[in-house]
């Protein structure tokens, strides 16, 4: 069974600075997808960024980028120029290419200090 | 913008009541999901419907009964719930079968309180 581990229950960052959230996973599959989802307090969970395992290039979406290390089974999220609106719980998730379910980590609560 | 719509947003029910949660999406997605989420915890998968057929049931108690009337609608019927069933219930959708089933699109959730 696949597992996803987020070792940082809470993180904080100063506004405009950079923060990195960690995620490791365990799988015997070679083809899969990885995601970071953001869930602000009392608001909808949305996708931040996704990575296909067969792609070596790290995904980037504006201020959000990932460091995908397939051999190490590591998938960290870097948030640059942090903004107050980035404050949320962030979930790392894994999904097989043909599976009907995603596996979520326990989440990291990010606080952004003004 | 919320492309997955859930109603009601809040629901309070007694342990003997029967109620339903509803979810609707118009993105043409063919997979729909129910998740249960406790505070500060990740979502826990309950059910998956793929092409209107129940494809995954994560051993959820029978007091939760899902229904998928068509490809756009997903219901969760609730009966004889327990106080520990109080949680945020999230509906999600994704594209469906094939190599790229895509990410999950979540609704805002229905917050359920069982008295």
Tab-separated table of C-alpha atoms in Angstrom:
chain	number	residue	atom	x	y	z
A	1	UNK	CA	0.000	0.000	0.000
A	2	UNK	CA	1.122	3.495	-0.707
A	3	UNK	CA	1.870	5.866	2.142
A	4	UNK	CA	2.474	9.607	2.199
A	5	UNK	CA	4.331	11.282	5.053
A	6	UNK	CA	4.415	14.972	5.869
A	7	UNK	CA	6.826	15.362	8.744
A	8	UNK	CA	6.040	19.013	9.523
A	9	UNK	CA	2.646	19.411	11.240
A	10	UNK	CA	3.136	23.190	11.397
A	11	UNK	CA	5.331	25.703	9.626
A	12	UNK	CA	5.495	29.467	9.686
A	13	UNK	CA	7.019	31.987	7.320
A	14	UNK	CA	7.410	35.729	7.199
A	15	UNK	CA	5.515	37.501	4.472
A	16	UNK	CA	7.603	37.824	1.277
A	17	UNK	CA	9.995	35.068	2.335
A	18	UNK	CA	10.362	31.526	1.052
A	19	UNK	CA	9.225	28.330	2.756
A	20	UNK	CA	9.560	24.663	1.854
A	21	UNK	CA	7.082	21.981	2.884
A	22	UNK	CA	8.310	18.388	2.937
A	23	UNK	CA	6.631	15.248	1.678
A	24	UNK	CA	7.891	11.705	1.263
A	25	UNK	CA	5.987	8.748	-0.085
A	26	UNK	CA	6.354	5.046	-0.470
A	27	UNK	CA	5.261	3.075	-3.508
A	28	UNK	CA	6.352	0.153	-5.626
A	29	UNK	CA	4.806	1.689	-8.737
A	30	UNK	CA	6.871	3.437	-11.389
A	31	UNK	CA	4.104	5.543	-12.910
A	32	UNK	CA	2.027	7.790	-10.695
A	33	UNK	CA	1.051	11.358	-9.924
A	34	UNK	CA	1.829	13.604	-7.015
A	35	UNK	CA	-0.142	16.633	-5.916
A	36	UNK	CA	-0.108	19.451	-3.421
A	37	UNK	CA	-3.537	20.631	-2.306
A	38	UNK	CA	-4.261	23.758	-0.278
A	39	UNK	CA	-7.155	24.043	2.180
A	40	UNK	CA	-7.599	27.535	3.694
A	41	UNK	CA	-9.563	27.737	6.945
A	42	UNK	CA	-13.250	27.038	6.281
A	43	UNK	CA	-12.681	27.176	2.556
A	44	UNK	CA	-12.526	24.838	-0.380
A	45	UNK	CA	-9.587	22.544	-0.994
A	46	UNK	CA	-7.871	23.389	-4.259
A	47	UNK	CA	-4.999	22.007	-6.275
A	48	UNK	CA	-1.752	23.945	-5.990
A	49	UNK	CA	0.519	21.929	-8.241
A	50	UNK	CA	0.881	18.448	-9.747
A	51	UNK	CA	3.765	16.331	-10.957
A	52	UNK	CA	3.755	13.299	-13.241
A	53	UNK	CA	6.330	10.760	-12.106
A	54	UNK	CA	7.563	10.085	-15.636
A	55	UNK	CA	8.564	13.727	-16.043
A	56	UNK	CA	12.012	14.603	-14.779
A	57	UNK	CA	11.386	18.325	-14.904
A	58	UNK	CA	10.053	19.814	-11.696
A	59	UNK	CA	6.621	21.409	-11.960
A	60	UNK	CA	6.238	25.148	-11.425
A	61	UNK	CA	3.139	27.297	-11.027
A	62	UNK	CA	3.959	30.963	-10.500
A	63	UNK	CA	5.308	31.260	-6.923
A	64	UNK	CA	4.914	27.535	-6.278
A	65	UNK	CA	7.463	24.951	-7.340
A	66	UNK	CA	8.309	21.409	-6.394
A	67	UNK	CA	11.513	19.489	-5.880
A	68	UNK	CA	10.707	15.987	-7.110
A	69	UNK	CA	13.309	13.372	-6.282
A	70	UNK	CA	11.939	10.093	-7.647
A	71	UNK	CA	14.696	7.832	-6.376
A	72	UNK	CA	14.440	9.307	-2.905
A	73	UNK	CA	10.624	9.335	-3.110
A	74	UNK	CA	10.568	12.931	-2.032
A	75	UNK	CA	8.228	15.681	-3.226
A	76	UNK	CA	8.676	19.032	-1.486
A	77	UNK	CA	6.770	22.244	-2.173
A	78	UNK	CA	8.532	25.595	-2.263
A	79	UNK	CA	6.493	28.764	-1.860
A	80	UNK	CA	8.356	31.907	-2.849
A	81	UNK	CA	7.412	35.472	-1.912
A	82	UNK	CA	4.897	34.181	0.627
A	83	UNK	CA	1.641	36.073	0.900
A	84	UNK	CA	-0.941	36.253	3.677
A	85	UNK	CA	-3.348	34.381	1.436
A	86	UNK	CA	-0.995	31.396	1.404
A	87	UNK	CA	-1.943	30.610	5.001
A	88	UNK	CA	-3.679	27.244	4.887
A	89	UNK	CA	-3.321	23.549	5.494
A	90	UNK	CA	-1.324	21.899	2.723
A	91	UNK	CA	-1.796	18.249	1.835
A	92	UNK	CA	0.571	16.184	-0.231
A	93	UNK	CA	-1.214	13.444	-2.184
A	94	UNK	CA	-0.262	10.423	-4.290
A	95	UNK	CA	-2.288	8.719	-6.982
A	96	UNK	CA	-1.573	5.714	-9.217
A	97	UNK	CA	-2.190	6.307	-12.897
A	98	UNK	CA	-5.124	3.911	-13.001
A	99	UNK	CA	-6.250	3.939	-9.414
A	100	UNK	CA	-9.539	5.355	-8.275
A	101	UNK	CA	-8.202	6.721	-5.046
A	102	UNK	CA	-5.646	9.210	-3.814
A	103	UNK	CA	-3.544	8.815	-0.685
A	104	UNK	CA	-3.130	11.954	1.413
A	105	UNK	CA	-0.481	12.941	3.913
A	106	UNK	CA	-1.513	14.248	7.327
A	107	UNK	CA	-1.063	17.849	6.246
A	108	UNK	CA	1.088	20.835	7.178
A	109	UNK	CA	-0.486	23.972	8.608
A	110	UNK	CA	1.264	27.013	7.206
A	111	UNK	CA	1.101	30.335	9.036
A	112	UNK	CA	2.204	33.511	7.254
A	113	UNK	CA	3.325	36.331	9.540
A	114	UNK	CA	2.916	39.936	8.368
B	1	UNK	CA	-15.264	29.708	-8.316
B	2	UNK	CA	-16.784	26.493	-7.028
B	3	UNK	CA	-17.351	24.038	-9.862
B	4	UNK	CA	-18.460	21.301	-7.495
B	5	UNK	CA	-21.519	22.422	-5.578
B	6	UNK	CA	-22.549	20.842	-2.312
B	7	UNK	CA	-25.774	21.344	-0.381
B	8	UNK	CA	-26.506	21.960	2.359
B	9	UNK	CA	-23.440	23.758	3.684
B	10	UNK	CA	-24.446	23.018	7.259
B	11	UNK	CA	-26.649	20.256	8.643
B	12	UNK	CA	-27.633	19.416	12.209
B	13	UNK	CA	-29.461	16.165	12.757
B	14	UNK	CA	-30.502	13.863	15.522
B	15	UNK	CA	-29.459	10.260	15.683
B	16	UNK	CA	-32.847	9.056	14.467
B	17	UNK	CA	-33.173	11.446	11.536
B	18	UNK	CA	-32.822	10.685	7.847
B	19	UNK	CA	-31.155	13.343	5.738
B	20	UNK	CA	-29.223	13.612	2.488
B	21	UNK	CA	-26.188	15.498	1.260
B	22	UNK	CA	-26.112	16.500	-2.373
B	23	UNK	CA	-23.298	17.193	-4.797
B	24	UNK	CA	-23.386	18.428	-8.372
B	25	UNK	CA	-20.712	19.059	-11.007
B	26	UNK	CA	-21.005	20.226	-14.617
B	27	UNK	CA	-17.437	19.703	-15.760
B	28	UNK	CA	-18.210	16.438	-17.559
B	29	UNK	CA	-16.214	14.479	-15.026
B	30	UNK	CA	-17.006	10.777	-14.839
B	31	UNK	CA	-15.649	9.999	-11.391
B	32	UNK	CA	-17.159	11.358	-8.195
B	33	UNK	CA	-16.115	10.854	-4.601
B	34	UNK	CA	-17.302	11.260	-1.037
B	35	UNK	CA	-14.741	12.058	1.637
B	36	UNK	CA	-15.094	12.554	5.369
B	37	UNK	CA	-12.788	15.059	7.029
B	38	UNK	CA	-12.274	15.685	10.722
B	39	UNK	CA	-10.712	18.929	11.940
B	40	UNK	CA	-7.020	19.283	11.065
B	41	UNK	CA	-6.964	15.821	9.489
B	42	UNK	CA	-6.679	14.685	5.872
B	43	UNK	CA	-9.785	13.668	3.960
B	44	UNK	CA	-10.738	10.001	4.362
B	45	UNK	CA	-12.171	8.332	1.289
B	46	UNK	CA	-15.634	6.851	1.719
B	47	UNK	CA	-16.950	6.045	-1.765
B	48	UNK	CA	-15.946	6.366	-5.412
B	49	UNK	CA	-18.332	6.306	-8.328
B	50	UNK	CA	-16.829	5.793	-11.752
B	51	UNK	CA	-19.144	6.158	-14.740
B	52	UNK	CA	-22.121	6.101	-12.353
B	53	UNK	CA	-21.107	2.759	-10.880
B	54	UNK	CA	-19.856	2.314	-7.344
B	55	UNK	CA	-16.225	1.301	-7.771
B	56	UNK	CA	-14.803	1.779	-4.291
B	57	UNK	CA	-16.453	1.437	-0.904
B	58	UNK	CA	-13.993	1.890	1.901
B	59	UNK	CA	-15.918	-0.310	4.344
B	60	UNK	CA	-18.132	2.552	5.384
B	61	UNK	CA	-20.956	1.726	7.843
B	62	UNK	CA	-24.304	1.091	6.213
B	63	UNK	CA	-25.799	4.155	7.896
B	64	UNK	CA	-24.123	5.998	5.008
B	65	UNK	CA	-25.695	5.165	1.662
B	66	UNK	CA	-24.372	6.725	-1.552
B	67	UNK	CA	-26.342	7.218	-4.724
B	68	UNK	CA	-25.302	8.428	-8.159
B	69	UNK	CA	-28.467	9.238	-10.172
B	70	UNK	CA	-26.473	10.461	-13.201
B	71	UNK	CA	-23.002	11.571	-14.164
B	72	UNK	CA	-23.475	15.040	-12.672
B	73	UNK	CA	-25.095	14.199	-9.350
B	74	UNK	CA	-23.954	12.399	-6.252
B	75	UNK	CA	-25.959	11.982	-3.067
B	76	UNK	CA	-25.084	10.679	0.360
B	77	UNK	CA	-28.069	9.436	2.361
B	78	UNK	CA	-27.685	9.529	6.117
B	79	UNK	CA	-29.657	7.487	8.614
B	80	UNK	CA	-29.229	6.670	12.300
B	81	UNK	CA	-25.903	8.452	12.529
B	82	UNK	CA	-23.754	8.620	15.625
B	83	UNK	CA	-22.208	11.746	17.206
B	84	UNK	CA	-18.773	10.566	16.027
B	85	UNK	CA	-20.030	10.944	12.451
B	86	UNK	CA	-19.967	14.712	12.919
B	87	UNK	CA	-17.456	16.005	10.373
B	88	UNK	CA	-17.002	17.911	7.143
B	89	UNK	CA	-18.193	15.820	4.210
B	90	UNK	CA	-16.436	16.639	0.982
B	91	UNK	CA	-17.556	15.787	-2.501
B	92	UNK	CA	-14.979	15.699	-5.271
B	93	UNK	CA	-14.838	14.855	-8.952
B	94	UNK	CA	-12.162	13.950	-11.467
B	95	UNK	CA	-12.055	13.176	-15.159
B	96	UNK	CA	-12.479	9.411	-14.853
B	97	UNK	CA	-10.759	6.480	-16.541
B	98	UNK	CA	-7.675	6.567	-18.633
B	99	UNK	CA	-4.081	7.403	-18.121
B	100	UNK	CA	-4.779	10.867	-16.840
B	101	UNK	CA	-7.616	10.703	-14.411
B	102	UNK	CA	-6.628	14.107	-13.233
B	103	UNK	CA	-6.602	15.916	-9.984
B	104	UNK	CA	-9.528	16.091	-7.625
B	105	UNK	CA	-11.898	19.045	-7.760
B	106	UNK	CA	-13.472	19.542	-4.362
B	107	UNK	CA	-16.686	21.170	-3.263
B	108	UNK	CA	-16.787	23.446	-0.247
B	109	UNK	CA	-18.147	20.655	1.905
B	110	UNK	CA	-21.180	20.009	4.067
B	111	UNK	CA	-20.538	20.406	7.770
B	112	UNK	CA	-22.560	17.793	9.601
B	113	UNK	CA	-23.327	17.839	13.311
B	114	UNK	CA	-25.032	14.823	14.856
B	115	UNK	CA	-26.650	15.457	18.212
